[in-house]
CSV table of C-alpha atoms in Angstrom, one decimal:
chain,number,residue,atom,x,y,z
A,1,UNK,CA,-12.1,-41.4,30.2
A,2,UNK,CA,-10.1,-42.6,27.5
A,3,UNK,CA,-10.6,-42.4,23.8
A,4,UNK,CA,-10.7,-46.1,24.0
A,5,UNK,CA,-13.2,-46.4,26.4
A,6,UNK,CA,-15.3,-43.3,24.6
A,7,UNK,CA,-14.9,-45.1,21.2
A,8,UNK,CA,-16.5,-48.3,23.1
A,9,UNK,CA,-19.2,-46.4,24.8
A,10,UNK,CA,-20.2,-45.1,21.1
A,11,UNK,CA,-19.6,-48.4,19.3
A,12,UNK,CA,-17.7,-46.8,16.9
A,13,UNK,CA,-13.6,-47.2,15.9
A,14,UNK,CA,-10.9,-45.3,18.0
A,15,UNK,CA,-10.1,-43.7,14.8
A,16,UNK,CA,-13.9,-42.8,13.5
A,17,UNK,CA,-14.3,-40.7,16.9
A,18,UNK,CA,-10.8,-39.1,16.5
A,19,UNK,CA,-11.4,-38.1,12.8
A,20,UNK,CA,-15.2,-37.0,13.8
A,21,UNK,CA,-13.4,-34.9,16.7
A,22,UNK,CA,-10.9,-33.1,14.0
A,23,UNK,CA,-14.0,-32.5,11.6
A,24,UNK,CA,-12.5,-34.6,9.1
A,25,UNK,CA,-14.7,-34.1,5.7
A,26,UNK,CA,-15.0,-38.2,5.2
A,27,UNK,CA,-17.2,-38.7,8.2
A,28,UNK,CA,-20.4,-38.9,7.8
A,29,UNK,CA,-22.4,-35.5,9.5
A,30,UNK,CA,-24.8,-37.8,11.7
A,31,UNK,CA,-21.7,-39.8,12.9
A,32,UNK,CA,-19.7,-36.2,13.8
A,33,UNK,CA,-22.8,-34.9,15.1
A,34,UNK,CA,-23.3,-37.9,17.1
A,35,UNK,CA,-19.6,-38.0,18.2
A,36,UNK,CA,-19.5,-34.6,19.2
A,37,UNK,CA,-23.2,-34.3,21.2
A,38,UNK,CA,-21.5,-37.7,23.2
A,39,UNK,CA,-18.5,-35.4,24.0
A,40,UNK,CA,-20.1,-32.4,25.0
A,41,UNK,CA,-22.7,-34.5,27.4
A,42,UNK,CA,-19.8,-36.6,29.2
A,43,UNK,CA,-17.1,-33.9,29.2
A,44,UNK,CA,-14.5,-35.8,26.8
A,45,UNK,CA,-11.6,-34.0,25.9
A,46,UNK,CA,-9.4,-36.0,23.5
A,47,UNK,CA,-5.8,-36.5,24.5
A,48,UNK,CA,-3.4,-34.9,22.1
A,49,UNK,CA,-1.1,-37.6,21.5
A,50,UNK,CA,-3.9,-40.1,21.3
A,51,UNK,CA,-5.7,-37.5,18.8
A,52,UNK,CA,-2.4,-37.3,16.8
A,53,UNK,CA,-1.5,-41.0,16.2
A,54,UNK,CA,-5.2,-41.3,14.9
A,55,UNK,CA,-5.2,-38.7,12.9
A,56,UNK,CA,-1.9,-38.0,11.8
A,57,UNK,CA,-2.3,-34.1,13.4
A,58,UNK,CA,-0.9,-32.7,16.5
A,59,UNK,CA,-3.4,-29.8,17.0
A,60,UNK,CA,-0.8,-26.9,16.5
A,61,UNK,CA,0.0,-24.2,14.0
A,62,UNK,CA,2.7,-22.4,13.3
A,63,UNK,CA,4.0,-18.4,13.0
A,64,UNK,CA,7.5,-16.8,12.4
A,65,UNK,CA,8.6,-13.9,13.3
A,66,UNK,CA,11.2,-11.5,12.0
A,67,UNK,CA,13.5,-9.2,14.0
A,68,UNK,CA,11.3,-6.6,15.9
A,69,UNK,CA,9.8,-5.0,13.1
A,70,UNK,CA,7.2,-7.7,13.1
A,71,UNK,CA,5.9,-6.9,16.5
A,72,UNK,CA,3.7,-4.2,17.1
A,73,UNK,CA,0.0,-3.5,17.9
A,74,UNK,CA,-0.8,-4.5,14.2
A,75,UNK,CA,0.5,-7.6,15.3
A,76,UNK,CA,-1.1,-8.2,18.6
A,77,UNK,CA,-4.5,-7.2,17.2
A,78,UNK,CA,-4.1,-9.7,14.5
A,79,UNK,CA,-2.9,-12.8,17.2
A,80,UNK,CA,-5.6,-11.9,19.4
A,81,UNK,CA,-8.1,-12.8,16.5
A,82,UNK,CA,-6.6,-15.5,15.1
A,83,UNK,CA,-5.3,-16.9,19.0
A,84,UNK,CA,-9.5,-16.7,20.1
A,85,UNK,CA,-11.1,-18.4,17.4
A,86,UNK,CA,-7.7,-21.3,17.1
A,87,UNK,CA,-8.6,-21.5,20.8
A,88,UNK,CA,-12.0,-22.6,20.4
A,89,UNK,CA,-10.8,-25.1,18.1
A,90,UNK,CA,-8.6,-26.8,20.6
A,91,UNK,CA,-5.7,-25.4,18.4
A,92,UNK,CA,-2.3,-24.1,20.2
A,93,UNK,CA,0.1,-21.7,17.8
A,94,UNK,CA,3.7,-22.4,17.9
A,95,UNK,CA,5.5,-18.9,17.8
A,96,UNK,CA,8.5,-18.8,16.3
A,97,UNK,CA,11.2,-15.7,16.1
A,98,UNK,CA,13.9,-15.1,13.7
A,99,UNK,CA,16.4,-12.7,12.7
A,100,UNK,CA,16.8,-13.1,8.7
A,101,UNK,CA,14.7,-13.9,6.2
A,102,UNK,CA,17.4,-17.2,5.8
A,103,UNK,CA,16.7,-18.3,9.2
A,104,UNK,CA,13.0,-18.2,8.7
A,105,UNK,CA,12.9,-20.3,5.7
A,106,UNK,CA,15.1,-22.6,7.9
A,107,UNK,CA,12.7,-22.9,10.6
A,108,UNK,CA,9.9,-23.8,8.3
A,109,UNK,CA,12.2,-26.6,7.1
A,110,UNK,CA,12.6,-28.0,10.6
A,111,UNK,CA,8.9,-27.5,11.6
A,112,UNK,CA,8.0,-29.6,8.5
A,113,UNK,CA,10.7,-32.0,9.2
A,114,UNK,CA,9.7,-32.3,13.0
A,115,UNK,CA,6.0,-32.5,12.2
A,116,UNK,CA,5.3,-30.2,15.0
A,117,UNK,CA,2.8,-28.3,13.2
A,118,UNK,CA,-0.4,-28.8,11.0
A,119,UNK,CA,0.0,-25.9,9.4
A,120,UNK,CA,1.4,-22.6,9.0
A,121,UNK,CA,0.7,-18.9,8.8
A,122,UNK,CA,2.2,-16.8,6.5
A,123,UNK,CA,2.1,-12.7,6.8
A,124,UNK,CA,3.9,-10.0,5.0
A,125,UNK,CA,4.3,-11.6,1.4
A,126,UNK,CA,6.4,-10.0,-0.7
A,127,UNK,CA,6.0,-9.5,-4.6
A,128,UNK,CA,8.6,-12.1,-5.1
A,129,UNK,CA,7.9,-14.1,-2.2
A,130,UNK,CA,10.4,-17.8,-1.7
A,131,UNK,CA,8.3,-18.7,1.1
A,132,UNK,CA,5.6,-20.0,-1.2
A,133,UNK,CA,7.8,-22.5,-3.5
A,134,UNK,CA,9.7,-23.7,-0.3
A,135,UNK,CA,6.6,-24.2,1.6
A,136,UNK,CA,5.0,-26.0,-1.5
A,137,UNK,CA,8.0,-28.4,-2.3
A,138,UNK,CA,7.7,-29.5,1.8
A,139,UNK,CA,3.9,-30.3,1.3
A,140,UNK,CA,3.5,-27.9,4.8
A,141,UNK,CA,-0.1,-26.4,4.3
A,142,UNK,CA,-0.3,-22.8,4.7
A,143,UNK,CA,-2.7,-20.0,4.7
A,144,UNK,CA,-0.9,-16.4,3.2
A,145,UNK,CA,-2.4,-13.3,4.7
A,146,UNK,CA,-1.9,-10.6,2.1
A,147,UNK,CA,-1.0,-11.8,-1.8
A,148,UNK,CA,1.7,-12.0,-3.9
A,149,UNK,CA,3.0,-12.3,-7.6
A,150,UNK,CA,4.7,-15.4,-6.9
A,151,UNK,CA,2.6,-18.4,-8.8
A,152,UNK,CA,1.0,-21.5,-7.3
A,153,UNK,CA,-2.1,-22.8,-6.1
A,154,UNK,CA,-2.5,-21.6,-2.3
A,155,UNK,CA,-5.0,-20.4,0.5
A,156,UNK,CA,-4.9,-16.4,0.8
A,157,UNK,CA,-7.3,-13.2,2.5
A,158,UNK,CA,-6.1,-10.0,2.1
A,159,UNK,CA,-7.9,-6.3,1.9
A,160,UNK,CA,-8.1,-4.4,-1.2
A,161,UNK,CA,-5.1,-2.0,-0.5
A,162,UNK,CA,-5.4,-0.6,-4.4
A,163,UNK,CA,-8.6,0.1,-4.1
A,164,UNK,CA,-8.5,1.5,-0.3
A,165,UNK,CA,-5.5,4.4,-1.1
A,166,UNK,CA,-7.4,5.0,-4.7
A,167,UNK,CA,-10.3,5.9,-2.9
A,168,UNK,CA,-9.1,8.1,-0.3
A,169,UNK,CA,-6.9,9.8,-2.9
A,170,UNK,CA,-9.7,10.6,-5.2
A,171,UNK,CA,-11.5,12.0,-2.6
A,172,UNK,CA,-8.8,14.4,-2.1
A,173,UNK,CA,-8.3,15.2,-5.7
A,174,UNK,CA,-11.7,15.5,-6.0
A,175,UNK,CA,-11.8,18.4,-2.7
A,176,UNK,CA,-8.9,20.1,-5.0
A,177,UNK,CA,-5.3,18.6,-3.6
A,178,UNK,CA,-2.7,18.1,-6.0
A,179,UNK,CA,0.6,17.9,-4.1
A,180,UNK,CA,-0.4,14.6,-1.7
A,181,UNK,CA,2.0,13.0,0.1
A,182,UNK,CA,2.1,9.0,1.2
A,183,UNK,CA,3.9,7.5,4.0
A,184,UNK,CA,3.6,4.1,3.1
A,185,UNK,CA,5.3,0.9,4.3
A,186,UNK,CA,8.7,-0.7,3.2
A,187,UNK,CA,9.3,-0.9,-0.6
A,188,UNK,CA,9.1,-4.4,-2.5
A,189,UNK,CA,5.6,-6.0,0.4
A,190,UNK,CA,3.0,-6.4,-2.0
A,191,UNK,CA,0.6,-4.3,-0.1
A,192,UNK,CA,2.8,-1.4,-0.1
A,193,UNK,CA,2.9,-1.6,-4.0
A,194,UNK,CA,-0.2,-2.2,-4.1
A,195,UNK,CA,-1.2,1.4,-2.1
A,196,UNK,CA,1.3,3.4,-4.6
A,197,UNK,CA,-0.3,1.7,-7.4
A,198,UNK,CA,-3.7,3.3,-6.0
A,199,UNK,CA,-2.4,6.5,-5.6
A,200,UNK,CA,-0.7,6.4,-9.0
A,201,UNK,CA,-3.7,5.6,-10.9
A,202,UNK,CA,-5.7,8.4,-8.4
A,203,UNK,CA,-3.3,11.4,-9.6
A,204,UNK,CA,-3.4,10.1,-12.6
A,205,UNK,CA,-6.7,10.0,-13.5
A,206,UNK,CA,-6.7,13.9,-12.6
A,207,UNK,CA,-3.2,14.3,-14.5
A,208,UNK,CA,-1.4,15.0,-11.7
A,209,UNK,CA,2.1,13.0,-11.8
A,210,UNK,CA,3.9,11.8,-9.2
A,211,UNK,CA,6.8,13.6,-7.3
A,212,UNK,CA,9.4,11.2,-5.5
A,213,UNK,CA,9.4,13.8,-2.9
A,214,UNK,CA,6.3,12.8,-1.7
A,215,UNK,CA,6.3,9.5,-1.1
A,216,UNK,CA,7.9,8.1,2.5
A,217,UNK,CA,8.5,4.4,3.7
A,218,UNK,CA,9.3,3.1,6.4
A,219,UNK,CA,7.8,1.2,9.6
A,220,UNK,CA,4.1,2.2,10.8
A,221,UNK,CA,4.8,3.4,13.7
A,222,UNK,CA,4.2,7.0,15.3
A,223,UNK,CA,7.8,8.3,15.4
A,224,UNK,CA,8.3,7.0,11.4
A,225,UNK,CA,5.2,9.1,10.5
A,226,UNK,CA,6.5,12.2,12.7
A,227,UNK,CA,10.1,12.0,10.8
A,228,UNK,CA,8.6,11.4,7.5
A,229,UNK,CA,5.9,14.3,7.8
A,230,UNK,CA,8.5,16.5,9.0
A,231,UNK,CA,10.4,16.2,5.7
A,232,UNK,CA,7.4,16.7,3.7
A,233,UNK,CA,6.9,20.3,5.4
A,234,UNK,CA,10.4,21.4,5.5
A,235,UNK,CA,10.0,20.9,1.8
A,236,UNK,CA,9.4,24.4,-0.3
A,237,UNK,CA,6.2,23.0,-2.1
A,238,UNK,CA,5.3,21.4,0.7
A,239,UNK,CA,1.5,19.6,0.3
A,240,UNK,CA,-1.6,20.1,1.0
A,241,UNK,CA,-2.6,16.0,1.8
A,242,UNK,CA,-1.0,13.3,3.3
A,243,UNK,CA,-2.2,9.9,3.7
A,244,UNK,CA,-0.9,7.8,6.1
A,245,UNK,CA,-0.6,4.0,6.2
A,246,UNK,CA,-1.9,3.8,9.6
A,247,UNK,CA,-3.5,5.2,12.7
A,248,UNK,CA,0.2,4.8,14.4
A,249,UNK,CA,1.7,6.7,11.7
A,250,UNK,CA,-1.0,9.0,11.1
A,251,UNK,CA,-0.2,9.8,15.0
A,252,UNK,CA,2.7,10.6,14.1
A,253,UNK,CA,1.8,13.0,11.1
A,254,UNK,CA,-0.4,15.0,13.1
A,255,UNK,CA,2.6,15.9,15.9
A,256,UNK,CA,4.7,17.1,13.5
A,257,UNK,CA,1.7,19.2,11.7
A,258,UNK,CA,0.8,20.2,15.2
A,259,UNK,CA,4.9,21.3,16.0
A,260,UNK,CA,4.6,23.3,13.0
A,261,UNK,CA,2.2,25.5,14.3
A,262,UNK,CA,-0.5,24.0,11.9
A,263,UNK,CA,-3.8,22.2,12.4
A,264,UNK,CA,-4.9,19.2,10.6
A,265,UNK,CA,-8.2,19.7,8.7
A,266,UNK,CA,-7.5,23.3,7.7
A,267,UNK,CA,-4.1,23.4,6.9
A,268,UNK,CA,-3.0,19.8,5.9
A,269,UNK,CA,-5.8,17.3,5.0
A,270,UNK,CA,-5.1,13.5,6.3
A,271,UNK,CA,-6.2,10.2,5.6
A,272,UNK,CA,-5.2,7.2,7.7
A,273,UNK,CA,-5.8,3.5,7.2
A,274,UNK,CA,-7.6,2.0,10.3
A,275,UNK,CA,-7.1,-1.4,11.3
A,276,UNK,CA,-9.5,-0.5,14.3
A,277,UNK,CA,-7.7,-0.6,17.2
A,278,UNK,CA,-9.7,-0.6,20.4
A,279,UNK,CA,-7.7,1.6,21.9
A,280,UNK,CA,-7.1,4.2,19.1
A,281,UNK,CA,-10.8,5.5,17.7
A,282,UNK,CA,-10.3,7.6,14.5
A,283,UNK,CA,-13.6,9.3,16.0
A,284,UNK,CA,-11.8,10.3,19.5
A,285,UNK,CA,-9.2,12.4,17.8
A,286,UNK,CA,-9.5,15.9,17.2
A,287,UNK,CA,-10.2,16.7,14.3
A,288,UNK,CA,-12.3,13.0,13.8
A,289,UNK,CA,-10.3,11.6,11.2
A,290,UNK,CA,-11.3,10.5,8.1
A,291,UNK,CA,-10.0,6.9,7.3
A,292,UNK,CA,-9.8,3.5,5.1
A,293,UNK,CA,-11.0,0.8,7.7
A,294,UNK,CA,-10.5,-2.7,7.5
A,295,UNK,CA,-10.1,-4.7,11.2
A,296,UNK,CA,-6.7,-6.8,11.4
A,297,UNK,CA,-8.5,-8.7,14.1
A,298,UNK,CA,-11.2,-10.1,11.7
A,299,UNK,CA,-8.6,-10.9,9.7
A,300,UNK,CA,-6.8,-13.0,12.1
A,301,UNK,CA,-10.6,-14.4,13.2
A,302,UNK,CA,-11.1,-15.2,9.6
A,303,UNK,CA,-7.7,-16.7,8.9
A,304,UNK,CA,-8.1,-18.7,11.6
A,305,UNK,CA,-11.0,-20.1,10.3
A,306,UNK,CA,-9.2,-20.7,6.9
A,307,UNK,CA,-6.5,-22.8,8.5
A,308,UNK,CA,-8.9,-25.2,9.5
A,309,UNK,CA,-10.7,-25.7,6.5
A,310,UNK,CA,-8.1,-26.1,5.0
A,311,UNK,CA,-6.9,-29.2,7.4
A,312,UNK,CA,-10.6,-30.5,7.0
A,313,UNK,CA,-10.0,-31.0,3.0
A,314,UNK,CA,-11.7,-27.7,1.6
A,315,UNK,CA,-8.9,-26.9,-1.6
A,316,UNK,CA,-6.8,-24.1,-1.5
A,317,UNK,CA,-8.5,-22.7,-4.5
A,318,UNK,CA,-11.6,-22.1,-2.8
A,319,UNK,CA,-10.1,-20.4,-0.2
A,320,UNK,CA,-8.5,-17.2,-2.0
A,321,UNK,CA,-10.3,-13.6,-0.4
A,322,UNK,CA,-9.7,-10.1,-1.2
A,323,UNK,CA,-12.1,-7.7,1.3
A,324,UNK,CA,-12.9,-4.6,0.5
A,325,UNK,CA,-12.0,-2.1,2.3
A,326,UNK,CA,-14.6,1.3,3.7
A,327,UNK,CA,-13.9,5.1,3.5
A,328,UNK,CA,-15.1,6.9,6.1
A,329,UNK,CA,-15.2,10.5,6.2
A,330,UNK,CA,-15.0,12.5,9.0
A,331,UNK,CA,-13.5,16.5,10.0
A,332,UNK,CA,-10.1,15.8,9.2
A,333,UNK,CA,-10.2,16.5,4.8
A,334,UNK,CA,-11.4,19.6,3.3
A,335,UNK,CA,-10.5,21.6,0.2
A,336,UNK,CA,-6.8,23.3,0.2
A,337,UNK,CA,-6.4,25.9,2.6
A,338,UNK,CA,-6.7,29.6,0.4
């Protein structure tokens, strides 16, 4: 069945069924209801190209990718969310990989020149971030997961990173720590600023200043938080704490405590972010570790969802959400060792 001949069998306009289909806002809710009950009973499925010149939408949204940094199980965990829910949608995602941050801003110019996308996805802001005037100026709608500094009026979920790493290092402060190290991700995303903006305002509440020492960047990945915990306890003063910026690099941390004939909960507290990985339970570790969680699935789930109301008319301003994030303690912190 065509949408022609499902439009007739409804009495209704090719267009009225196609805009009730995309959940256009206009339609009335007994007409979309209607629409979609007649769908569901005689097994119509729109075709795209139909769907498109009706509605002016060709069912797809857009990612980009840069260089292999981006890829990783933080990444896959976060697809699989937003991929499922798109999915029920009737939504595809156009993936798109690039090697510069110049080539990515080119790509969005040719998927907003090509209309080949509804929409796009945008992950990793930075503080200063070009992504948002350029993808503003092109009218491409766009749905930001994290924040940034740069102004305008635009769709956004992120966690509460500053208030995640505050937690978790006045909980250490509180247990007694005062040299606490932070491996953290690259300098100048707004979530790692963010984090060391938490743990800033942490020691300083207690008076504790910060040593340059103890900070580490890099990717969050399990040999990044082995080299960077390494340098922390080759250190003279070495400390007492380390919080990691996530379960992969927490891994990592808790080799190279381990290699060093130490044990983690007695001799080196730790603190890992968990973006709940279903294969990597905090709980399964030993010691349990304690941890900031926050699921990067949901977040792609929930995204998703934000893309779409977005296309359906809801305005960007209404879709702006920061979650917070929980601390959960477990046998991996404990007061200084001595």
């Amino acid at each position: 069945m065509n949408l022609k001949e499902f439009a007739g069998r409804l009495g209704l306009s090719q267009t009225t069924v196609s805009r009730a289909l995309s959940g256009y806002p206009e339609v009335k809710k007994a007409t979309r209801e209607r629409v979609l009950k007649a769908a569901a009973e005689l097994g119509y499925r729109p075709n795209t190209s139909a769907l498109g010149l009706a509605t002016g939408r060709v069912g797809t949204i857009g990612i980009v990718f840069r260089g292999g940094g981006d890829f990783g199980p933080h990444t896959s965990e976060f697809m699989g969310g937003l991929g499922s829910r798109l999915q029920q949608a009737d939504v595809d995602i156009l993936l798109s990989t690039v090697d510069s941050r110049e080539a990515e801003l080119a790509t969005y110019r040719r998927l907003a020149a090509s209309k080949r996308v509804d929409a796009v996805i945008l992950h990793s802001p930075a503080v200063d971030d070009p992504r948002i005037a350029l993808l503003t100026d092109l009218r491409l709608p766009f749905v930001l997961h994290g924040r940034t500094e740069t102004a305008g009026n635009f769709a956004f979920l992120d966690i509460d990173n500053y208030g995640a790493i505050r937690q978790a290092t006045d909980l250490l402060t509180a247990l007694g720590h005062r040299r606490i190290a932070l491996v953290n991700g690259h300098r100048g995303y707004t979530f790692t600023e963010h984090r060391q903006d938490g743990y800033a305002a942490a020691l300083g509440a207690r008076g504790i200043g910060i040593d340059p020492n103890l900070l580490g960047n890099g990717d969050f990945t399990d040999e990044m938080g082995f080299r960077l915990m390494q340098g922390f306890l080759a250190q003279e003063n070495r400390p007492t704490a380390v919080l990691a910026g996530s379960m992969m690099s927490a891994l990592g941390a808790m080799r190279a405590i381990r290699s060093a004939g130490m044990t983690v909960g007695e001799h080196i507290s730790l603190i890992a972010h968990d973006d709940v990985f279903p294969y990597l339970s905090p709980e399964n570790l030993i010691p349990t570790l304690t941890t900031t969680r926050s699921s990067i699935r949901a977040a792609g789930t929930r995204i998703a969802e934000m893309v779409l109301d977005l296309l359906q008319g809801t305005p960007a301003a209404d879709l702006n959400e920061v979650w917070p994030v929980e601390l959960v303690m477990r046998n991996s912190t404990a007061p200084p060792a001595g």
